Amino acid sequence: MDLKSFEKKVAVSTRAICREIFLSRSNSIRIKKEKVAVRNLEKIFKATLKLANKKGFHAMSLRDLCAESDISMGGLYAYIKNKEELLTLIQD
């Protein structure tokens, strides 16, 4: 199932999901401006799903994710500690 199909099925937007993640994990996300954080979380999740569909989640590197999302490595670490934490966020 792709992201657009998922959004239609659960009747919620990627932005709403990312906002909920930001609010529930604001203690571990270093970016405190909600608008900026939610926008970047959207980029991260969309890039993750694109790369995971193309090459597989485990084959995807954080460098791949940075290139696809147009977020620096340091910027990415403001949201997640590692790929395992990213997987947990997606699964939650």
PDB file of N, CA and C in Angstrom:
ATOM      1  N   MET A   1       0.848  -1.169   0.000  1.00  0.00           N
ATOM      2  CA  MET A   1       0.000   0.000   0.000  1.00  0.00           C
ATOM      3  C   MET A   1       0.897   1.237   0.000  1.00  0.00           C
ATOM      4  N   ASP A   2       0.619   2.171  -0.892  1.00  0.00           N
ATOM      5  CA  ASP A   2       1.392   3.405  -0.917  1.00  0.00           C
ATOM      6  C   ASP A   2       0.775   4.449   0.014  1.00  0.00           C
ATOM      7  N   LEU A   3       1.473   5.567   0.172  1.00  0.00           N
ATOM      8  CA  LEU A   3       1.064   6.598   1.134  1.00  0.00           C
ATOM      9  C   LEU A   3      -0.296   7.186   0.792  1.00  0.00           C
ATOM     10  N   LYS A   4      -0.549   7.473  -0.459  1.00  0.00           N
ATOM     11  CA  LYS A   4      -1.837   8.074  -0.842  1.00  0.00           C
ATOM     12  C   LYS A   4      -2.989   7.113  -0.559  1.00  0.00           C
ATOM     13  N   SER A   5      -2.806   5.843  -0.826  1.00  0.00           N
ATOM     14  CA  SER A   5      -3.833   4.849  -0.529  1.00  0.00           C
ATOM     15  C   SER A   5      -4.075   4.750   0.967  1.00  0.00           C
ATOM     16  N   PHE A   6      -2.988   4.792   1.728  1.00  0.00           N
ATOM     17  CA  PHE A   6      -3.101   4.755   3.183  1.00  0.00           C
ATOM     18  C   PHE A   6      -3.886   5.955   3.700  1.00  0.00           C
ATOM     19  N   GLU A   7      -3.549   7.147   3.193  1.00  0.00           N
ATOM     20  CA  GLU A   7      -4.242   8.360   3.637  1.00  0.00           C
ATOM     21  C   GLU A   7      -5.732   8.281   3.348  1.00  0.00           C
ATOM     22  N   LYS A   8      -6.105   7.751   2.174  1.00  0.00           N
ATOM     23  CA  LYS A   8      -7.519   7.619   1.835  1.00  0.00           C
ATOM     24  C   LYS A   8      -8.204   6.604   2.744  1.00  0.00           C
ATOM     25  N   LYS A   9      -7.516   5.527   3.026  1.00  0.00           N
ATOM     26  CA  LYS A   9      -8.098   4.459   3.842  1.00  0.00           C
ATOM     27  C   LYS A   9      -8.350   4.916   5.271  1.00  0.00           C
ATOM     28  N   VAL A  10      -7.429   5.631   5.861  1.00  0.00           N
ATOM     29  CA  VAL A  10      -7.591   6.047   7.255  1.00  0.00           C
ATOM     30  C   VAL A  10      -8.113   7.473   7.385  1.00  0.00           C
ATOM     31  N   ALA A  11      -8.353   8.127   6.256  1.00  0.00           N
ATOM     32  CA  ALA A  11      -8.931   9.472   6.225  1.00  0.00           C
ATOM     33  C   ALA A  11      -8.162  10.461   7.106  1.00  0.00           C
ATOM     34  N   VAL A  12      -6.855  10.424   6.981  1.00  0.00           N
ATOM     35  CA  VAL A  12      -6.012  11.360   7.717  1.00  0.00           C
ATOM     36  C   VAL A  12      -4.848  11.749   6.815  1.00  0.00           C
ATOM     37  N   SER A  13      -4.358  12.942   6.982  1.00  0.00           N
ATOM     38  CA  SER A  13      -3.271  13.420   6.130  1.00  0.00           C
ATOM     39  C   SER A  13      -1.909  13.099   6.743  1.00  0.00           C
ATOM     40  N   THR A  14      -0.906  13.128   5.898  1.00  0.00           N
ATOM     41  CA  THR A  14       0.465  12.951   6.374  1.00  0.00           C
ATOM     42  C   THR A  14       0.813  14.042   7.374  1.00  0.00           C
ATOM     43  N   ARG A  15       0.357  15.252   7.096  1.00  0.00           N
ATOM     44  CA  ARG A  15       0.629  16.375   7.997  1.00  0.00           C
ATOM     45  C   ARG A  15       0.034  16.120   9.381  1.00  0.00           C
ATOM     46  N   ALA A  16      -1.181  15.596   9.436  1.00  0.00           N
ATOM     47  CA  ALA A  16      -1.821  15.317  10.731  1.00  0.00           C
ATOM     48  C   ALA A  16      -1.059  14.231  11.489  1.00  0.00           C
ATOM     49  N   ILE A  17      -0.599  13.221  10.773  1.00  0.00           N
ATOM     50  CA  ILE A  17       0.184  12.155  11.400  1.00  0.00           C
ATOM     51  C   ILE A  17       1.492  12.724  11.946  1.00  0.00           C
ATOM     52  N   CYS A  18       2.170  13.537  11.153  1.00  0.00           N
ATOM     53  CA  CYS A  18       3.446  14.124  11.574  1.00  0.00           C
ATOM     54  C   CYS A  18       3.252  15.081  12.744  1.00  0.00           C
ATOM     55  N   ARG A  19       2.158  15.803  12.754  1.00  0.00           N
ATOM     56  CA  ARG A  19       1.872  16.698  13.878  1.00  0.00           C
ATOM     57  C   ARG A  19       1.667  15.894  15.160  1.00  0.00           C
ATOM     58  N   GLU A  20       0.955  14.794  15.051  1.00  0.00           N
ATOM     59  CA  GLU A  20       0.728  13.933  16.220  1.00  0.00           C
ATOM     60  C   GLU A  20       2.052  13.351  16.721  1.00  0.00           C
ATOM     61  N   ILE A  21       2.909  12.936  15.800  1.00  0.00           N
ATOM     62  CA  ILE A  21       4.225  12.414  16.186  1.00  0.00           C
ATOM     63  C   ILE A  21       5.035  13.504  16.882  1.00  0.00           C
ATOM     64  N   PHE A  22       5.016  14.711  16.318  1.00  0.00           N
ATOM     65  CA  PHE A  22       5.748  15.818  16.933  1.00  0.00           C
ATOM     66  C   PHE A  22       5.239  16.079  18.350  1.00  0.00           C
ATOM     67  N   LEU A  23       3.938  16.140  18.512  1.00  0.00           N
ATOM     68  CA  LEU A  23       3.363  16.431  19.833  1.00  0.00           C
ATOM     69  C   LEU A  23       3.650  15.319  20.839  1.00  0.00           C
ATOM     70  N   SER A  24       3.598  14.086  20.380  1.00  0.00           N
ATOM     71  CA  SER A  24       3.812  12.976  21.310  1.00  0.00           C
ATOM     72  C   SER A  24       5.288  12.737  21.633  1.00  0.00           C
ATOM     73  N   ARG A  25       6.183  13.227  20.788  1.00  0.00           N
ATOM     74  CA  ARG A  25       7.621  13.018  20.990  1.00  0.00           C
ATOM     75  C   ARG A  25       8.397  14.322  21.103  1.00  0.00           C
ATOM     76  N   SER A  26       7.719  15.365  21.511  1.00  0.00           N
ATOM     77  CA  SER A  26       8.379  16.677  21.566  1.00  0.00           C
ATOM     78  C   SER A  26       9.556  16.702  22.535  1.00  0.00           C
ATOM     79  N   ASN A  27       9.581  15.781  23.485  1.00  0.00           N
ATOM     80  CA  ASN A  27      10.713  15.735  24.416  1.00  0.00           C
ATOM     81  C   ASN A  27      11.980  15.185  23.751  1.00  0.00           C
ATOM     82  N   SER A  28      11.843  14.376  22.701  1.00  0.00           N
ATOM     83  CA  SER A  28      13.034  13.821  22.050  1.00  0.00           C
ATOM     84  C   SER A  28      13.370  14.504  20.723  1.00  0.00           C
ATOM     85  N   ILE A  29      12.437  15.263  20.169  1.00  0.00           N
ATOM     86  CA  ILE A  29      12.693  16.007  18.934  1.00  0.00           C
ATOM     87  C   ILE A  29      13.268  17.360  19.324  1.00  0.00           C
ATOM     88  N   ARG A  30      14.440  17.662  18.800  1.00  0.00           N
ATOM     89  CA  ARG A  30      15.129  18.887  19.223  1.00  0.00           C
ATOM     90  C   ARG A  30      14.586  20.150  18.585  1.00  0.00           C
ATOM     91  N   ILE A  31      13.848  20.036  17.511  1.00  0.00           N
ATOM     92  CA  ILE A  31      13.247  21.198  16.862  1.00  0.00           C
ATOM     93  C   ILE A  31      11.963  21.527  17.611  1.00  0.00           C
ATOM     94  N   LYS A  32      11.835  22.738  18.100  1.00  0.00           N
ATOM     95  CA  LYS A  32      10.698  23.088  18.947  1.00  0.00           C
ATOM     96  C   LYS A  32       9.612  23.879  18.226  1.00  0.00           C
ATOM     97  N   LYS A  33       9.906  24.423  17.054  1.00  0.00           N
ATOM     98  CA  LYS A  33       8.887  25.134  16.289  1.00  0.00           C
ATOM     99  C   LYS A  33       8.040  24.104  15.551  1.00  0.00           C
ATOM    100  N   GLU A  34       6.782  24.020  15.950  1.00  0.00           N
ATOM    101  CA  GLU A  34       5.893  22.982  15.423  1.00  0.00           C
ATOM    102  C   GLU A  34       5.803  23.003  13.899  1.00  0.00           C
ATOM    103  N   LYS A  35       5.617  24.163  13.313  1.00  0.00           N
ATOM    104  CA  LYS A  35       5.452  24.255  11.861  1.00  0.00           C
ATOM    105  C   LYS A  35       6.672  23.695  11.128  1.00  0.00           C
ATOM    106  N   VAL A  36       7.851  24.053  11.579  1.00  0.00           N
ATOM    107  CA  VAL A  36       9.103  23.582  10.961  1.00  0.00           C
ATOM    108  C   VAL A  36       9.259  22.080  11.173  1.00  0.00           C
ATOM    109  N   ALA A  37       9.029  21.638  12.395  1.00  0.00           N
ATOM    110  CA  ALA A  37       9.207  20.221  12.722  1.00  0.00           C
ATOM    111  C   ALA A  37       8.246  19.344  11.940  1.00  0.00           C
ATOM    112  N   VAL A  38       6.991  19.743  11.864  1.00  0.00           N
ATOM    113  CA  VAL A  38       5.995  18.939  11.149  1.00  0.00           C
ATOM    114  C   VAL A  38       6.337  18.882   9.661  1.00  0.00           C
ATOM    115  N   ARG A  39       6.729  20.012   9.095  1.00  0.00           N
ATOM    116  CA  ARG A  39       7.097  20.037   7.669  1.00  0.00           C
ATOM    117  C   ARG A  39       8.276  19.096   7.395  1.00  0.00           C
ATOM    118  N   ASN A  40       9.286  19.123   8.266  1.00  0.00           N
ATOM    119  CA  ASN A  40      10.451  18.261   8.061  1.00  0.00           C
ATOM    120  C   ASN A  40      10.123  16.797   8.329  1.00  0.00           C
ATOM    121  N   LEU A  41       9.274  16.521   9.298  1.00  0.00           N
ATOM    122  CA  LEU A  41       8.853  15.132   9.523  1.00  0.00           C
ATOM    123  C   LEU A  41       8.126  14.593   8.296  1.00  0.00           C
ATOM    124  N   GLU A  42       7.317  15.429   7.672  1.00  0.00           N
ATOM    125  CA  GLU A  42       6.650  15.017   6.425  1.00  0.00           C
ATOM    126  C   GLU A  42       7.685  14.651   5.359  1.00  0.00           C
ATOM    127  N   LYS A  43       8.697  15.498   5.199  1.00  0.00           N
ATOM    128  CA  LYS A  43       9.753  15.218   4.224  1.00  0.00           C
ATOM    129  C   LYS A  43      10.453  13.902   4.543  1.00  0.00           C
ATOM    130  N   ILE A  44      10.752  13.699   5.814  1.00  0.00           N
ATOM    131  CA  ILE A  44      11.466  12.493   6.243  1.00  0.00           C
ATOM    132  C   ILE A  44      10.624  11.252   5.963  1.00  0.00           C
ATOM    133  N   PHE A  45       9.347  11.280   6.327  1.00  0.00           N
ATOM    134  CA  PHE A  45       8.500  10.106   6.135  1.00  0.00           C
ATOM    135  C   PHE A  45       8.223   9.823   4.670  1.00  0.00           C
ATOM    136  N   LYS A  46       7.981  10.860   3.899  1.00  0.00           N
ATOM    137  CA  LYS A  46       7.743  10.645   2.464  1.00  0.00           C
ATOM    138  C   LYS A  46       8.989  10.086   1.794  1.00  0.00           C
ATOM    139  N   ALA A  47      10.148  10.630   2.146  1.00  0.00           N
ATOM    140  CA  ALA A  47      11.402  10.131   1.577  1.00  0.00           C
ATOM    141  C   ALA A  47      11.669   8.698   2.025  1.00  0.00           C
ATOM    142  N   THR A  48      11.390   8.398   3.281  1.00  0.00           N
ATOM    143  CA  THR A  48      11.588   7.039   3.796  1.00  0.00           C
ATOM    144  C   THR A  48      10.729   6.042   3.035  1.00  0.00           C
ATOM    145  N   LEU A  49       9.454   6.368   2.867  1.00  0.00           N
ATOM    146  CA  LEU A  49       8.547   5.447   2.159  1.00  0.00           C
ATOM    147  C   LEU A  49       8.958   5.287   0.698  1.00  0.00           C
ATOM    148  N   LYS A  50       9.392   6.364   0.066  1.00  0.00           N
ATOM    149  CA  LYS A  50       9.841   6.278  -1.324  1.00  0.00           C
ATOM    150  C   LYS A  50      11.058   5.374  -1.450  1.00  0.00           C
ATOM    151  N   LEU A  51      12.048   5.605  -0.583  1.00  0.00           N
ATOM    152  CA  LEU A  51      13.268   4.795  -0.630  1.00  0.00           C
ATOM    153  C   LEU A  51      13.005   3.345  -0.237  1.00  0.00           C
ATOM    154  N   ALA A  52      12.168   3.144   0.772  1.00  0.00           N
ATOM    155  CA  ALA A  52      11.864   1.780   1.206  1.00  0.00           C
ATOM    156  C   ALA A  52      11.159   1.011   0.101  1.00  0.00           C
ATOM    157  N   ASN A  53      10.290   1.673  -0.629  1.00  0.00           N
ATOM    158  CA  ASN A  53       9.618   1.013  -1.754  1.00  0.00           C
ATOM    159  C   ASN A  53      10.570   0.729  -2.898  1.00  0.00           C
ATOM    160  N   LYS A  54      11.553   1.615  -3.070  1.00  0.00           N
ATOM    161  CA  LYS A  54      12.500   1.465  -4.184  1.00  0.00           C
ATOM    162  C   LYS A  54      13.575   0.427  -3.892  1.00  0.00           C
ATOM    163  N   LYS A  55      14.187   0.497  -2.702  1.00  0.00           N
ATOM    164  CA  LYS A  55      15.341  -0.376  -2.444  1.00  0.00           C
ATOM    165  C   LYS A  55      15.226  -1.208  -1.179  1.00  0.00           C
ATOM    166  N   GLY A  56      14.156  -1.006  -0.404  1.00  0.00           N
ATOM    167  CA  GLY A  56      13.985  -1.734   0.848  1.00  0.00           C
ATOM    168  C   GLY A  56      14.461  -0.902   2.026  1.00  0.00           C
ATOM    169  N   PHE A  57      13.738  -0.976   3.133  1.00  0.00           N
ATOM    170  CA  PHE A  57      14.075  -0.160   4.298  1.00  0.00           C
ATOM    171  C   PHE A  57      15.468  -0.482   4.818  1.00  0.00           C
ATOM    172  N   HIS A  58      15.798  -1.758   4.936  1.00  0.00           N
ATOM    173  CA  HIS A  58      17.091  -2.138   5.513  1.00  0.00           C
ATOM    174  C   HIS A  58      18.265  -1.770   4.610  1.00  0.00           C
ATOM    175  N   ALA A  59      18.028  -1.702   3.301  1.00  0.00           N
ATOM    176  CA  ALA A  59      19.092  -1.315   2.373  1.00  0.00           C
ATOM    177  C   ALA A  59      19.271   0.203   2.318  1.00  0.00           C
ATOM    178  N   MET A  60      18.262   0.940   2.749  1.00  0.00           N
ATOM    179  CA  MET A  60      18.329   2.401   2.744  1.00  0.00           C
ATOM    180  C   MET A  60      19.289   2.875   3.838  1.00  0.00           C
ATOM    181  N   SER A  61      20.118   3.829   3.492  1.00  0.00           N
ATOM    182  CA  SER A  61      21.010   4.408   4.509  1.00  0.00           C
ATOM    183  C   SER A  61      20.467   5.771   4.929  1.00  0.00           C
ATOM    184  N   LEU A  62      20.951   6.266   6.053  1.00  0.00           N
ATOM    185  CA  LEU A  62      20.548   7.605   6.473  1.00  0.00           C
ATOM    186  C   LEU A  62      21.062   8.652   5.499  1.00  0.00           C
ATOM    187  N   ARG A  63      22.186   8.379   4.857  1.00  0.00           N
ATOM    188  CA  ARG A  63      22.687   9.298   3.824  1.00  0.00           C
ATOM    189  C   ARG A  63      21.729   9.339   2.642  1.00  0.00           C
ATOM    190  N   ASP A  64      21.194   8.174   2.251  1.00  0.00           N
ATOM    191  CA  ASP A  64      20.178   8.139   1.201  1.00  0.00           C
ATOM    192  C   ASP A  64      18.980   8.990   1.600  1.00  0.00           C
ATOM    193  N   LEU A  65      18.570   8.835   2.848  1.00  0.00           N
ATOM    194  CA  LEU A  65      17.417   9.566   3.358  1.00  0.00           C
ATOM    195  C   LEU A  65      17.671  11.076   3.353  1.00  0.00           C
ATOM    196  N   CYS A  66      18.865  11.478   3.720  1.00  0.00           N
ATOM    197  CA  CYS A  66      19.215  12.901   3.698  1.00  0.00           C
ATOM    198  C   CYS A  66      19.134  13.451   2.274  1.00  0.00           C
ATOM    199  N   ALA A  67      19.674  12.715   1.344  1.00  0.00           N
ATOM    200  CA  ALA A  67      19.666  13.164  -0.051  1.00  0.00           C
ATOM    201  C   ALA A  67      18.238  13.252  -0.584  1.00  0.00           C
ATOM    202  N   GLU A  68      17.415  12.270  -0.289  1.00  0.00           N
ATOM    203  CA  GLU A  68      16.045  12.236  -0.799  1.00  0.00           C
ATOM    204  C   GLU A  68      15.157  13.284  -0.135  1.00  0.00           C
ATOM    205  N   SER A  69      15.351  13.523   1.150  1.00  0.00           N
ATOM    206  CA  SER A  69      14.496  14.465   1.886  1.00  0.00           C
ATOM    207  C   SER A  69      15.017  15.896   1.831  1.00  0.00           C
ATOM    208  N   ASP A  70      16.251  16.070   1.364  1.00  0.00           N
ATOM    209  CA  ASP A  70      16.905  17.380   1.326  1.00  0.00           C
ATOM    210  C   ASP A  70      17.065  17.975   2.733  1.00  0.00           C
ATOM    211  N   ILE A  71      17.358  17.089   3.690  1.00  0.00           N
ATOM    212  CA  ILE A  71      17.635  17.483   5.068  1.00  0.00           C
ATOM    213  C   ILE A  71      19.044  16.992   5.385  1.00  0.00           C
ATOM    214  N   SER A  72      19.841  17.833   6.005  1.00  0.00           N
ATOM    215  CA  SER A  72      21.224  17.453   6.320  1.00  0.00           C
ATOM    216  C   SER A  72      21.247  16.330   7.355  1.00  0.00           C
ATOM    217  N   MET A  73      22.387  15.684   7.470  1.00  0.00           N
ATOM    218  CA  MET A  73      22.541  14.617   8.465  1.00  0.00           C
ATOM    219  C   MET A  73      22.302  15.162   9.874  1.00  0.00           C
ATOM    220  N   GLY A  74      22.876  16.322  10.172  1.00  0.00           N
ATOM    221  CA  GLY A  74      22.655  16.943  11.475  1.00  0.00           C
ATOM    222  C   GLY A  74      21.187  17.275  11.698  1.00  0.00           C
ATOM    223  N   GLY A  75      20.538  17.763  10.643  1.00  0.00           N
ATOM    224  CA  GLY A  75      19.111  18.058  10.725  1.00  0.00           C
ATOM    225  C   GLY A  75      18.287  16.808  10.975  1.00  0.00           C
ATOM    226  N   LEU A  76      18.660  15.734  10.323  1.00  0.00           N
ATOM    227  CA  LEU A  76      17.952  14.464  10.506  1.00  0.00           C
ATOM    228  C   LEU A  76      18.083  13.971  11.944  1.00  0.00           C
ATOM    229  N   TYR A  77      19.281  14.121  12.500  1.00  0.00           N
ATOM    230  CA  TYR A  77      19.498  13.683  13.880  1.00  0.00           C
ATOM    231  C   TYR A  77      18.730  14.527  14.904  1.00  0.00           C
ATOM    232  N   ALA A  78      18.220  15.671  14.491  1.00  0.00           N
ATOM    233  CA  ALA A  78      17.371  16.470  15.383  1.00  0.00           C
ATOM    234  C   ALA A  78      16.006  15.810  15.578  1.00  0.00           C
ATOM    235  N   TYR A  79      15.684  14.868  14.691  1.00  0.00           N
ATOM    236  CA  TYR A  79      14.389  14.188  14.739  1.00  0.00           C
ATOM    237  C   TYR A  79      14.492  12.737  15.188  1.00  0.00           C
ATOM    238  N   ILE A  80      15.532  12.062  14.744  1.00  0.00           N
ATOM    239  CA  ILE A  80      15.715  10.646  15.082  1.00  0.00           C
ATOM    240  C   ILE A  80      17.164  10.393  15.469  1.00  0.00           C
ATOM    241  N   LYS A  81      17.374   9.353  16.267  1.00  0.00           N
ATOM    242  CA  LYS A  81      18.737   8.986  16.674  1.00  0.00           C
ATOM    243  C   LYS A  81      19.387   8.044  15.671  1.00  0.00           C
ATOM    244  N   ASN A  82      18.554   7.193  15.067  1.00  0.00           N
ATOM    245  CA  ASN A  82      19.073   6.181  14.150  1.00  0.00           C
ATOM    246  C   ASN A  82      17.920   5.599  13.329  1.00  0.00           C
ATOM    247  N   LYS A  83      18.254   4.693  12.456  1.00  0.00           N
ATOM    248  CA  LYS A  83      17.259   4.102  11.571  1.00  0.00           C
ATOM    249  C   LYS A  83      16.243   3.265  12.347  1.00  0.00           C
ATOM    250  N   GLU A  84      16.673   2.626  13.415  1.00  0.00           N
ATOM    251  CA  GLU A  84      15.756   1.816  14.219  1.00  0.00           C
ATOM    252  C   GLU A  84      14.675   2.695  14.855  1.00  0.00           C
ATOM    253  N   GLU A  85      15.060   3.881  15.311  1.00  0.00           N
ATOM    254  CA  GLU A  85      14.073   4.797  15.883  1.00  0.00           C
ATOM    255  C   GLU A  85      13.103   5.278  14.797  1.00  0.00           C
ATOM    256  N   LEU A  86      13.612   5.502  13.608  1.00  0.00           N
ATOM    257  CA  LEU A  86      12.754   5.890  12.490  1.00  0.00           C
ATOM    258  C   LEU A  86      11.723   4.796  12.218  1.00  0.00           C
ATOM    259  N   LEU A  87      12.164   3.560  12.208  1.00  0.00           N
ATOM    260  CA  LEU A  87      11.253   2.439  11.987  1.00  0.00           C
ATOM    261  C   LEU A  87      10.182   2.384  13.076  1.00  0.00           C
ATOM    262  N   THR A  88      10.566   2.613  14.312  1.00  0.00           N
ATOM    263  CA  THR A  88       9.613   2.630  15.412  1.00  0.00           C
ATOM    264  C   THR A  88       8.578   3.736  15.227  1.00  0.00           C
ATOM    265  N   LEU A  89       9.032   4.922  14.818  1.00  0.00           N
ATOM    266  CA  LEU A  89       8.099   6.034  14.562  1.00  0.00           C
ATOM    267  C   LEU A  89       7.090   5.660  13.493  1.00  0.00           C
ATOM    268  N   ILE A  90       7.564   5.055  12.423  1.00  0.00           N
ATOM    269  CA  ILE A  90       6.675   4.681  11.325  1.00  0.00           C
ATOM    270  C   ILE A  90       5.684   3.609  11.784  1.00  0.00           C
ATOM    271  N   GLN A  91       6.164   2.654  12.510  1.00  0.00           N
ATOM    272  CA  GLN A  91       5.282   1.569  12.964  1.00  0.00           C
ATOM    273  C   GLN A  91       4.252   2.060  13.985  1.00  0.00           C
ATOM    274  N   ASP A  92       4.648   3.008  14.818  1.00  0.00           N
ATOM    275  CA  ASP A  92       3.708   3.559  15.802  1.00  0.00           C
ATOM    276  C   ASP A  92       2.611   4.322  15.099  1.00  0.00           C
TER     277      ASP A  92
END
